[in-house]
Amino acid sequence: MKNYIQLNLSLLYWILIAPFTGQFFKIAPIFRQMVFIGVRAAPMVALTAFSVGVTLAMQAAHSLESLGAEMYIPDLVMITLLREMGPVLIAVIVIGRSGSAVAAELGTMKVSEEIEALQVMAINPVQFLVVPRFLAMMVMLPALTIFGNYIGILGGWAVCTFALDFNTAGYVLRALESADTWDLYSGMIKSVVFAWIIITIACNAGLTVEGGAEGVGQATTASVVQALLAMLVMNAVLTGIFFFAA
Amino acid sequence: MSTNGETIIEVEHLVRKFGDRAVLDGISFNVHRGETLVIMGGSGCGKSTLLRHMIGSMKPTSGSVKLFGEEITAMKEREVERVRLRFGMLFQSGALLASLTVGENVALPLLQHTAKSPEEIEQIVKQKLEMVGLTGFEDLTPDEISGGMKKRVGLARALALDPELLFSDEPTSGLDPIMTAVVDELTLKLTHGSHMTAVVVSHDMTSAFRIATRMIMLGHGSIVAEGTPDEMQNSPNPEVQQFIHGRPDGPIPLNLSQEEHKDHQQVRPRPFLGGRFRFHHKRS
Ligand SMILES: Nc1ncnc2c1ncn2[C@@H]1O[C@H](COP(=O)(O)OP(=O)(O)OP(=O)(O)O)[C@@H](O)[C@H]1O
Ligand SMILES: [Mg+2]
């Protein structure tokens, strides 16, 4: 825990203070990480989001038809996706794919003395390794979430037009009418917070590995479990703040 | 060459314990400008650990380490970085960044700490790689080159900023005799020509005697013997003689330490193997 807090403080220093002392972060490594963390995760995100959109629409059809309220199917798909399923499920994918990869990569660097070598070359590992990954994650997880929301809505549309008697215009109009911008923004705020949680837990797990290859394996698993738990608890807290307490 | 130069490294009463075991148990020595100090000693006796304390990446249990007159054991990370710009370090494993190419590894300190243009950096990288006999390997990645090549890339990287002090942990292990001679020549050239100071850990006695101006031998946590190569060669200490001539019989226990025997009763050697029981008591 002490390490984790230290990592966060040092990260804040490198992002908020260091650029004003002339140590601006390099752009190329951030883009490399954006491709790795974000772009390569896009196919998996698309598949997940599409399945979730389809599932939501089918469940909604099942429950709402019995009430004679089929017209609200797009509302349900839209709001559930934007507020909850989109940010949470895409974070789950990114934890499993990118968070674990970051933990394993940094952990391997730790046990093969690469981190120590950086320090001895007077290169700060947080500045050199954590900052680009952090910034990439902070940009890419919200971006993936928007992308995933879109694909999920497409999944809902597929069910509504092909299996139910909606037409495309009807679906789109209903969906747009039901959701307001706050539904989108609240999901975006969640995904920014999740991005922070995922990448700091992954980097911390990697940088504090001890005990060779076995240690790397354990740290990677631990980082996935911790990130999942922290993300889900934080989701409940944020939903409470956004939609329950207000 | 002589020991009357300015003192670059001062190690005093350095103690480092891992758990209850004191791996370094009261080590003191000095290194002067222009010297090449070779640290020898059996595998696992704490040579790499000693180097790690000298570069400030491990903190001692007690004792002091001064580099360029500054106490580094008490420094904050930020201050240590300033001192670290003045020396280079070659790790026992090479410690190249696996995600970068050979050329990028050597260029890394230059990119981070100098304002040189990409062309200048490329030029310096070429020149440093040439010094260690690796012309034309810039674009390979560390897992495409051999162990001995990694060592040499690590050396090129350690020398990238033309440091006034070089630490190297077994620079010649894994190298063939010709490459060993090339690396030794390089060390000699830098210490003679550019007044670089070098601290070299070595098991390789040919190489050690070729480059050393002074040697220390570590054993059971302290300095067993210290002196010029000639003094070591003629040392009456049987441990030194056994080590530099590589004899299996002598005062240095052949195998693992005492505690490890307790854990692994079954690997205890049969008594008739080796003369290690003959001189079992510790001299001081
Ligand atoms: N981080 C650590 N935690 C616990 N023990 C350690 C640690 N690092 C080193 N040691 C112990 O310290 C002793 C000295 O290790 P060190 O790596 O310094 O040996 P060495 O003299 O460099 O050996 P070699 O010649 O094989 O490289 C070993 O017995 C090792 O078990
Ligand atoms: Mg060693």
Coordinates of C-alpha atoms and ligand atoms in Angstrom, one line a residue:
Chain A
M1 CA 0.0 0.0 0.0
K2 CA 2.8 2.4 0.9
N3 CA 4.4 1.6 -2.5
Y4 CA 1.1 2.2 -4.2
I5 CA 0.6 5.6 -2.7
Q6 CA 4.2 6.6 -3.4
L7 CA 3.8 5.6 -7.0
N8 CA 0.7 7.7 -7.3
L9 CA 2.4 10.7 -5.7
S10 CA 5.4 10.4 -7.9
L11 CA 3.2 10.0 -11.0
L12 CA 1.3 13.2 -10.1
Y13 CA 4.7 14.9 -9.8
W14 CA 5.8 13.8 -13.2
I15 CA 2.5 14.7 -14.9
L16 CA 1.5 17.9 -13.1
I17 CA 4.8 19.5 -11.9
A18 CA 7.7 18.2 -13.9
P19 CA 6.4 19.6 -17.3
F20 CA 6.6 23.1 -15.8
T21 CA 10.3 22.6 -14.8
G22 CA 11.2 21.8 -18.4
Q23 CA 10.9 18.0 -18.3
F24 CA 8.1 17.6 -20.7
F25 CA 7.1 14.0 -21.5
K26 CA 8.1 12.5 -24.7
I27 CA 5.3 11.9 -27.2
A28 CA 6.5 8.8 -29.1
P29 CA 6.4 6.3 -26.2
I30 CA 2.9 7.5 -25.3
F31 CA 1.7 6.7 -28.8
R32 CA 3.4 3.3 -28.8
Q33 CA 1.6 2.5 -25.6
M34 CA -1.7 3.8 -26.9
V35 CA -1.5 1.4 -29.8
F36 CA -0.6 -1.4 -27.4
I37 CA -3.1 -0.7 -24.7
G38 CA -5.9 0.7 -26.8
V39 CA -5.9 -0.1 -30.5
R40 CA -5.0 -3.8 -30.1
A41 CA -7.8 -4.2 -27.6
A42 CA -10.4 -2.8 -30.0
P43 CA -11.4 -6.1 -31.6
M44 CA -12.0 -7.8 -28.3
V45 CA -13.9 -4.7 -27.0
A46 CA -16.1 -4.8 -30.1
L47 CA -17.0 -8.4 -29.8
T48 CA -17.8 -8.0 -26.1
A49 CA -19.8 -4.9 -26.6
F50 CA -21.8 -6.4 -29.4
S51 CA -22.7 -9.5 -27.4
V52 CA -23.7 -7.3 -24.5
G53 CA -25.9 -5.1 -26.7
V54 CA -27.6 -8.2 -28.2
T55 CA -28.1 -9.8 -24.7
L56 CA -29.5 -6.6 -23.2
A57 CA -32.0 -6.2 -26.1
M58 CA -33.1 -9.8 -25.8
Q59 CA -33.6 -9.6 -22.1
A60 CA -35.4 -6.3 -22.4
A61 CA -37.7 -7.8 -25.1
H62 CA -38.5 -10.7 -22.9
S63 CA -39.5 -8.6 -19.8
L64 CA -41.0 -5.6 -21.6
E65 CA -43.1 -7.5 -24.0
S66 CA -45.1 -9.1 -21.2
L67 CA -45.9 -5.5 -20.0
G68 CA -46.7 -4.4 -23.5
A69 CA -43.9 -1.9 -23.3
E70 CA -41.7 -3.1 -26.2
M71 CA -41.2 0.5 -27.3
Y72 CA -38.9 1.0 -24.3
I73 CA -36.4 -1.6 -25.4
P74 CA -34.0 0.9 -26.9
D75 CA -34.2 3.0 -23.7
L76 CA -33.1 0.1 -21.6
V77 CA -30.3 -0.9 -23.9
M78 CA -29.0 2.6 -24.2
I79 CA -29.1 3.5 -20.5
T80 CA -27.7 0.3 -19.2
L81 CA -24.8 0.4 -21.7
L82 CA -23.9 4.0 -21.2
R83 CA -24.2 4.1 -17.5
E84 CA -23.0 0.7 -16.4
M85 CA -22.3 -2.2 -18.8
G86 CA -20.1 -0.1 -21.2
P87 CA -17.6 1.3 -18.8
V88 CA -17.5 -1.8 -16.6
L89 CA -17.2 -4.5 -19.2
I90 CA -14.7 -2.7 -21.3
A91 CA -12.6 -2.1 -18.1
V92 CA -12.8 -5.8 -17.5
I93 CA -11.4 -6.5 -21.0
V94 CA -8.7 -3.9 -20.6
I95 CA -7.7 -5.3 -17.2
G96 CA -7.4 -8.8 -18.6
R97 CA -5.6 -7.8 -21.7
S98 CA -3.6 -4.7 -21.1
G99 CA -3.3 -4.4 -17.3
S100 CA -1.9 -7.9 -17.0
A101 CA 0.5 -7.3 -19.9
V102 CA 1.8 -4.1 -18.3
A103 CA 2.3 -5.8 -15.0
A104 CA 4.1 -8.7 -16.6
E105 CA 6.3 -6.5 -18.7
L106 CA 7.4 -4.2 -15.9
G107 CA 7.7 -7.3 -13.6
T108 CA 10.0 -8.9 -16.1
M109 CA 12.1 -5.7 -16.3
K110 CA 12.3 -5.7 -12.6
V111 CA 13.6 -9.2 -12.2
S112 CA 16.1 -8.9 -15.1
E113 CA 17.7 -5.8 -13.4
E114 CA 16.5 -3.5 -16.2
I115 CA 14.7 -1.2 -13.7
E116 CA 17.9 -1.0 -11.6
A117 CA 19.9 -0.3 -14.7
L118 CA 17.6 2.6 -15.5
Q119 CA 18.0 4.0 -12.1
V120 CA 21.8 3.7 -12.3
M121 CA 21.7 5.6 -15.6
A122 CA 19.9 8.3 -13.6
I123 CA 16.6 7.7 -15.5
N124 CA 13.6 7.7 -13.3
P125 CA 11.5 4.5 -13.9
V126 CA 8.3 6.3 -13.1
Q127 CA 9.0 9.1 -15.7
F128 CA 10.4 6.7 -18.2
L129 CA 8.0 3.7 -17.9
V130 CA 4.9 4.6 -15.9
V131 CA 4.1 8.0 -17.3
P132 CA 3.6 6.9 -21.0
R133 CA 1.5 3.9 -20.0
F134 CA -0.5 6.0 -17.6
L135 CA -1.3 8.7 -20.2
A136 CA -2.0 6.1 -22.9
M137 CA -4.5 4.4 -20.6
M138 CA -6.2 7.6 -19.5
V139 CA -6.8 8.4 -23.2
M140 CA -7.6 4.9 -24.5
L141 CA -9.9 3.5 -21.9
P142 CA -12.5 6.3 -22.4
A143 CA -12.0 6.1 -26.1
L144 CA -12.6 2.4 -26.1
T145 CA -15.6 2.9 -23.9
I146 CA -17.2 5.3 -26.4
F147 CA -16.3 2.8 -29.2
G148 CA -17.8 -0.1 -27.2
N149 CA -21.0 1.9 -26.4
Y150 CA -21.5 2.5 -30.1
I151 CA -21.0 -1.2 -30.9
G152 CA -23.3 -2.2 -28.1
I153 CA -26.0 0.0 -29.4
L154 CA -25.5 -1.6 -32.7
G155 CA -26.0 -5.0 -31.1
G156 CA -29.3 -3.7 -29.7
W157 CA -30.3 -2.4 -33.0
A158 CA -29.6 -5.7 -34.7
V159 CA -32.0 -7.5 -32.3
C160 CA -34.7 -4.8 -32.6
T161 CA -34.7 -4.6 -36.4
F162 CA -34.1 -8.3 -37.3
A163 CA -36.1 -10.0 -34.6
L164 CA -38.6 -7.5 -33.4
D165 CA -40.7 -5.1 -35.4
F166 CA -38.6 -1.9 -35.0
N167 CA -37.3 -0.1 -38.0
T168 CA -33.9 1.6 -37.9
A169 CA -35.3 5.1 -37.6
G170 CA -37.6 4.1 -34.8
Y171 CA -34.7 2.5 -32.9
V172 CA -32.4 5.5 -33.3
L173 CA -35.1 8.1 -32.4
R174 CA -36.2 6.2 -29.4
A175 CA -32.6 5.6 -28.2
L176 CA -31.7 9.2 -28.6
E177 CA -34.7 10.4 -26.9
S178 CA -34.2 8.2 -23.9
A179 CA -30.6 8.9 -23.1
D180 CA -29.4 12.4 -22.1
T181 CA -25.8 13.6 -22.2
W182 CA -25.3 12.9 -18.4
D183 CA -25.7 9.2 -19.1
L184 CA -22.8 9.4 -21.5
Y185 CA -20.7 11.7 -19.3
S186 CA -21.2 9.7 -16.1
G187 CA -20.0 6.6 -18.0
M188 CA -17.0 8.6 -19.2
I189 CA -16.1 9.8 -15.7
K190 CA -16.3 6.2 -14.6
S191 CA -14.0 5.1 -17.3
V192 CA -11.4 7.8 -16.5
V193 CA -11.4 6.7 -12.9
F194 CA -11.1 3.0 -13.9
A195 CA -8.3 3.9 -16.2
W196 CA -6.4 5.4 -13.3
I197 CA -7.1 2.4 -11.1
I198 CA -6.1 -0.2 -13.7
I199 CA -2.9 1.3 -14.8
T200 CA -1.6 2.3 -11.4
I201 CA -2.3 -1.1 -9.9
A202 CA -0.7 -2.8 -12.9
C203 CA 2.4 -0.7 -12.8
N204 CA 2.8 -1.0 -9.1
A205 CA 2.5 -4.8 -9.2
G206 CA 5.2 -4.9 -11.9
L207 CA 7.6 -2.5 -10.2
T208 CA 7.4 -4.3 -6.9
V209 CA 7.9 -7.9 -8.1
E210 CA 10.3 -10.0 -6.2
G211 CA 11.6 -13.5 -6.7
G212 CA 12.2 -14.2 -10.4
A213 CA 9.8 -15.5 -13.0
E214 CA 7.5 -17.0 -10.4
G215 CA 7.2 -13.6 -8.8
V216 CA 6.2 -12.1 -12.1
G217 CA 3.4 -14.6 -12.5
Q218 CA 2.1 -14.0 -9.0
A219 CA 2.3 -10.3 -9.4
T220 CA 0.4 -10.4 -12.7
T221 CA -2.4 -12.5 -11.3
A222 CA -2.6 -10.4 -8.2
S223 CA -2.8 -7.2 -10.3
V224 CA -5.7 -8.5 -12.3
V225 CA -7.6 -9.6 -9.2
Q226 CA -7.0 -6.3 -7.3
A227 CA -7.8 -4.2 -10.3
L228 CA -11.1 -6.1 -10.9
L229 CA -12.1 -5.7 -7.3
A230 CA -11.1 -2.1 -7.0
M231 CA -12.9 -1.3 -10.2
L232 CA -16.1 -3.0 -9.3
V233 CA -16.2 -1.4 -5.8
M234 CA -15.4 2.0 -7.3
N235 CA -18.2 1.5 -9.8
A236 CA -20.7 0.9 -7.0
V237 CA -19.5 4.0 -5.2
L238 CA -19.7 6.2 -8.4
T239 CA -23.2 4.9 -9.3
G240 CA -24.2 5.7 -5.7
I241 CA -22.9 9.3 -6.0
F242 CA -24.2 9.9 -9.5
F243 CA -27.6 8.3 -9.5
F244 CA -28.6 7.5 -6.0
A245 CA -27.5 10.2 -3.6
A246 CA -28.4 13.0 -5.9
Chain B
M1 CA 48.5 4.7 -11.9
S2 CA 49.9 5.5 -8.5
T3 CA 47.8 5.7 -5.3
N4 CA 48.5 9.4 -4.6
G5 CA 45.6 10.7 -6.8
E6 CA 42.4 12.1 -5.4
T7 CA 40.2 9.6 -3.6
I8 CA 37.2 8.8 -5.7
I9 CA 35.6 6.1 -3.6
E10 CA 35.7 5.6 0.2
V11 CA 34.0 2.6 1.7
E12 CA 34.1 2.4 5.4
H13 CA 32.9 -0.3 7.8
L14 CA 30.3 -1.4 5.3
V15 CA 27.9 -4.0 6.7
R16 CA 25.0 -5.6 4.9
K17 CA 22.8 -8.2 6.3
F18 CA 20.2 -10.3 4.5
G19 CA 18.1 -11.6 7.4
D20 CA 20.6 -12.7 10.0
R21 CA 23.4 -13.4 7.5
A22 CA 26.0 -10.7 7.1
V23 CA 27.0 -10.9 3.4
L24 CA 29.2 -7.9 3.9
D25 CA 30.6 -7.6 7.4
G26 CA 32.7 -4.6 7.9
I27 CA 34.4 -3.7 4.6
S28 CA 36.7 -0.7 4.2
F29 CA 38.8 0.4 1.2
N30 CA 39.5 3.4 -0.9
V31 CA 39.9 3.9 -4.6
H32 CA 41.9 6.7 -6.1
R33 CA 41.6 8.5 -9.4
G34 CA 43.1 6.5 -12.3
E35 CA 43.3 3.2 -10.5
T36 CA 41.8 0.0 -11.6
L37 CA 40.6 -1.9 -8.6
V38 CA 39.8 -5.6 -9.2
I39 CA 37.5 -7.3 -6.7
M40 CA 37.8 -11.0 -6.6
G41 CA 36.3 -13.7 -4.5
G42 CA 34.3 -16.9 -4.7
S43 CA 30.9 -17.1 -6.3
G44 CA 28.2 -15.8 -3.9
C45 CA 30.7 -14.1 -1.6
G46 CA 29.1 -10.7 -2.1
K47 CA 30.9 -9.0 -4.9
S48 CA 27.8 -7.9 -6.8
T49 CA 26.2 -6.9 -3.5
L50 CA 29.3 -4.7 -2.8
L51 CA 29.0 -3.0 -6.2
R52 CA 25.3 -2.4 -5.6
H53 CA 26.2 -0.5 -2.4
M54 CA 28.8 1.6 -4.3
I55 CA 26.3 2.7 -6.9
G56 CA 23.7 3.5 -4.3
S57 CA 21.1 1.0 -5.4
M58 CA 21.2 -0.9 -2.1
K59 CA 21.3 0.7 1.3
P60 CA 23.8 -0.7 3.8
T61 CA 22.8 -2.0 7.2
S62 CA 25.5 0.2 8.6
G63 CA 28.7 1.9 7.4
S64 CA 29.4 4.5 4.8
V65 CA 30.1 4.8 1.1
K66 CA 31.5 8.1 -0.4
L67 CA 31.7 8.7 -4.1
F68 CA 33.6 11.8 -5.2
G69 CA 33.7 12.8 -1.5
E70 CA 29.9 12.7 -1.1
E71 CA 28.1 10.3 1.2
I72 CA 25.7 8.4 -1.0
T73 CA 24.1 6.1 1.6
A74 CA 22.1 9.0 3.1
M75 CA 21.1 10.7 -0.1
K76 CA 17.7 11.1 -1.6
E77 CA 17.0 9.5 -5.0
R78 CA 17.1 12.9 -6.7
E79 CA 20.6 13.7 -5.3
V80 CA 21.9 10.2 -6.1
E81 CA 20.9 10.8 -9.7
R82 CA 23.3 13.7 -9.9
V83 CA 26.2 11.5 -8.7
R84 CA 25.1 8.7 -11.1
L85 CA 25.6 10.9 -14.1
R86 CA 29.3 10.8 -13.3
F87 CA 29.7 7.0 -13.5
G88 CA 28.7 4.1 -15.6
M89 CA 27.8 0.6 -14.6
L90 CA 28.0 -2.7 -16.4
F91 CA 25.7 -5.2 -14.7
Q92 CA 26.6 -8.9 -14.4
S93 CA 23.6 -9.8 -16.6
G94 CA 24.1 -6.9 -19.0
A95 CA 20.7 -5.6 -18.0
L96 CA 19.9 -4.3 -21.5
L97 CA 16.3 -3.0 -22.0
A98 CA 14.7 -5.9 -23.9
S99 CA 12.2 -3.6 -25.6
L100 CA 14.9 -1.5 -27.3
T101 CA 17.5 -2.4 -29.9
V102 CA 21.2 -2.6 -29.2
G103 CA 21.7 0.9 -30.7
E104 CA 18.8 2.4 -28.7
N105 CA 20.2 0.9 -25.5
V106 CA 23.5 2.6 -26.0
A107 CA 21.8 5.8 -27.1
L108 CA 19.5 5.9 -24.1
P109 CA 21.8 7.8 -21.6
L110 CA 22.7 10.2 -24.4
L111 CA 19.0 10.8 -25.3
Q112 CA 18.1 11.3 -21.7
H113 CA 20.9 13.4 -20.4
T114 CA 22.4 15.4 -23.3
A115 CA 21.0 17.8 -25.8
K116 CA 22.9 16.2 -28.7
S117 CA 21.3 15.9 -32.1
P118 CA 20.1 12.5 -33.4
E119 CA 23.0 12.5 -35.9
E120 CA 25.6 13.1 -33.2
I121 CA 24.1 10.5 -31.0
E122 CA 24.1 8.0 -33.9
Q123 CA 27.8 8.8 -34.4
I124 CA 28.6 8.2 -30.7
V125 CA 26.6 5.0 -30.6
K126 CA 28.6 3.7 -33.6
Q127 CA 31.9 4.6 -32.0
K128 CA 31.1 3.1 -28.6
L129 CA 29.9 -0.2 -30.3
E130 CA 33.0 -0.2 -32.4
M131 CA 35.1 0.0 -29.2
V132 CA 33.6 -3.2 -28.0
G133 CA 33.9 -4.9 -31.3
L134 CA 30.2 -4.8 -32.3
T135 CA 30.1 -2.7 -35.4
G136 CA 26.9 -3.1 -37.3
F137 CA 24.8 -4.7 -34.6
E138 CA 22.7 -1.6 -33.8
D139 CA 19.5 -2.9 -35.1
L140 CA 19.3 -6.2 -33.4
T141 CA 17.4 -6.7 -30.2
P142 CA 18.9 -8.0 -27.0
D143 CA 17.3 -11.4 -27.4
E144 CA 18.9 -11.8 -30.9
I145 CA 22.5 -11.6 -29.5
S146 CA 24.6 -13.9 -27.4
G147 CA 25.4 -13.5 -23.7
G148 CA 28.9 -12.2 -24.3
M149 CA 27.6 -9.7 -26.8
K150 CA 25.1 -8.5 -24.3
K151 CA 27.9 -7.9 -21.9
R152 CA 29.7 -5.8 -24.5
V153 CA 26.7 -3.8 -25.4
G154 CA 26.2 -3.2 -21.6
L155 CA 29.8 -1.9 -21.5
A156 CA 29.2 0.3 -24.5
R157 CA 26.1 1.7 -22.8
A158 CA 28.1 2.3 -19.5
L159 CA 30.7 4.2 -21.4
A160 CA 28.2 6.3 -23.5
L161 CA 28.5 9.4 -21.4
D162 CA 32.3 9.1 -21.1
P163 CA 32.1 8.5 -17.3
E164 CA 35.0 9.3 -15.0
L165 CA 34.3 6.2 -13.0
L166 CA 33.3 2.8 -14.3
F167 CA 31.9 -0.1 -12.4
S168 CA 31.8 -3.4 -14.2
D169 CA 30.5 -6.7 -12.9
E170 CA 32.4 -9.5 -14.6
P171 CA 32.9 -7.7 -17.9
T172 CA 34.8 -10.7 -19.4
S173 CA 32.8 -13.7 -18.3
G174 CA 31.3 -15.4 -21.3
L175 CA 33.8 -13.8 -23.7
D176 CA 36.3 -15.7 -25.7
P177 CA 40.0 -15.0 -25.0
I178 CA 40.4 -12.6 -27.9
M179 CA 37.4 -10.5 -26.9
T180 CA 38.5 -10.6 -23.3
A181 CA 41.8 -9.1 -24.5
V182 CA 39.9 -6.4 -26.5
V183 CA 37.8 -5.5 -23.5
D184 CA 40.9 -5.4 -21.2
E185 CA 42.7 -3.2 -23.7
L186 CA 39.8 -0.9 -23.7
T187 CA 39.8 -0.7 -19.9
L188 CA 43.5 0.0 -19.9
K189 CA 43.2 2.6 -22.6
L190 CA 40.5 4.5 -20.8
T191 CA 42.2 4.4 -17.4
H192 CA 45.6 5.4 -18.8
G193 CA 44.5 7.7 -21.5
S194 CA 41.4 9.4 -20.1
H195 CA 42.2 8.9 -16.4
M196 CA 39.1 7.0 -15.9
T197 CA 38.8 5.1 -12.6
A198 CA 37.6 1.5 -12.8
V199 CA 36.2 -0.9 -10.3
V200 CA 36.0 -4.4 -11.9
V201 CA 34.6 -7.6 -10.4
S202 CA 36.4 -10.5 -12.0
H203 CA 36.7 -14.2 -11.8
D204 CA 39.0 -14.3 -14.7
M205 CA 42.6 -14.3 -13.3
T206 CA 44.3 -13.6 -16.6
S207 CA 42.2 -10.6 -17.2
A208 CA 42.3 -9.5 -13.6
F209 CA 46.1 -9.4 -13.5
R210 CA 46.2 -7.7 -16.9
I211 CA 44.2 -4.7 -15.9
A212 CA 44.5 -4.3 -12.1
T213 CA 46.5 -1.7 -10.4
R214 CA 45.2 -3.0 -7.1
M215 CA 43.2 -6.0 -6.1
I216 CA 41.1 -7.0 -3.2
M217 CA 39.8 -10.4 -2.4
L218 CA 36.6 -10.9 -0.6
G219 CA 35.8 -13.9 1.6
H220 CA 33.4 -14.6 4.5
G221 CA 32.1 -11.1 4.4
S222 CA 35.4 -9.3 4.7
I223 CA 38.5 -8.4 2.8
V224 CA 40.8 -11.5 2.9
A225 CA 43.7 -9.8 1.1
E226 CA 44.5 -6.5 -0.6
G227 CA 47.4 -5.4 -2.6
T228 CA 49.0 -4.8 -6.0
P229 CA 48.9 -7.6 -8.5
D230 CA 52.5 -8.4 -7.6
E231 CA 51.8 -8.5 -3.9
M232 CA 48.8 -10.8 -4.5
Q233 CA 50.9 -13.1 -6.7
N234 CA 53.4 -13.5 -3.9
S235 CA 50.9 -13.4 -1.1
P236 CA 51.7 -16.0 1.6
N237 CA 47.9 -16.3 2.3
P238 CA 46.9 -19.8 1.2
E239 CA 43.3 -18.6 0.3
V240 CA 44.7 -16.1 -2.2
Q241 CA 47.1 -18.7 -3.6
Q242 CA 44.3 -21.2 -3.9
F243 CA 42.0 -18.7 -5.6
I244 CA 44.4 -17.2 -8.1
H245 CA 45.7 -20.6 -9.1
G246 CA 42.3 -22.1 -9.2
R247 CA 43.1 -25.2 -7.1
P248 CA 40.2 -27.3 -5.7
D249 CA 42.2 -28.1 -2.5
G250 CA 42.8 -25.5 0.1
P251 CA 41.4 -23.4 2.8
I252 CA 38.4 -22.1 0.8
P253 CA 35.4 -24.4 1.5
L254 CA 34.4 -26.1 -1.7
N255 CA 30.7 -25.9 -1.5
L256 CA 27.7 -24.0 -0.3
S257 CA 27.8 -22.2 3.0
Q258 CA 27.3 -23.9 6.4
E259 CA 23.6 -23.0 6.7
E260 CA 22.8 -24.4 3.3
H261 CA 24.3 -27.7 4.5
K262 CA 21.8 -27.9 7.3
D263 CA 19.0 -27.4 4.8
H264 CA 20.4 -30.0 2.4
Q265 CA 21.8 -32.8 4.4
Q266 CA 21.7 -35.1 1.4
V267 CA 24.2 -33.0 -0.6
R268 CA 26.9 -33.0 2.1
P269 CA 30.0 -34.2 0.4
R270 CA 31.5 -37.5 1.5
P271 CA 34.4 -36.8 3.9
F272 CA 37.2 -38.1 1.6
L273 CA 36.4 -35.5 -1.0
G274 CA 38.6 -32.5 -0.9
G275 CA 40.9 -31.3 1.8
R276 CA 38.4 -28.8 3.0
F277 CA 38.4 -30.2 6.6
R278 CA 42.1 -29.7 7.0
F279 CA 42.0 -25.9 7.3
H280 CA 38.6 -25.4 8.5
H281 CA 39.2 -22.7 11.1
K282 CA 39.0 -19.1 10.0
R283 CA 42.1 -17.0 9.9
S284 CA 41.9 -13.3 10.7
Ligands
LIG1 N1 18.3 -9.3 -2.6 C1 18.9 -10.3 -1.9 N2 18.2 -10.9 -0.9 C2 18.8 -11.9 -0.1 N3 20.0 -12.4 -0.3 C3 20.7 -11.8 -1.3 C4 20.2 -10.8 -2.1 N4 21.2 -10.4 -3.0 C5 22.2 -11.2 -2.7 N5 22.0 -12.0 -1.7 C6 22.9 -13.0 -1.1 O1 24.2 -12.4 -1.0 C7 25.2 -13.3 -1.3 C8 26.1 -12.6 -2.3 O2 25.5 -12.4 -3.5 P1 26.3 -11.7 -4.7 O3 25.3 -11.7 -5.9 O4 26.8 -10.4 -4.2 O5 27.4 -12.7 -5.0 P2 28.6 -12.6 -6.0 O6 29.9 -12.5 -5.2 O7 28.4 -11.5 -7.0 O8 28.6 -14.0 -6.8 P3 28.8 -14.3 -8.3 O9 30.3 -14.3 -8.5 O10 28.2 -15.7 -8.5 O11 28.2 -13.3 -9.1 C9 24.6 -14.5 -1.9 O12 24.7 -15.5 -0.9 C10 23.1 -14.2 -2.0 O13 22.3 -15.2 -1.6
MG2 MG 27.9 -11.3 -8.9

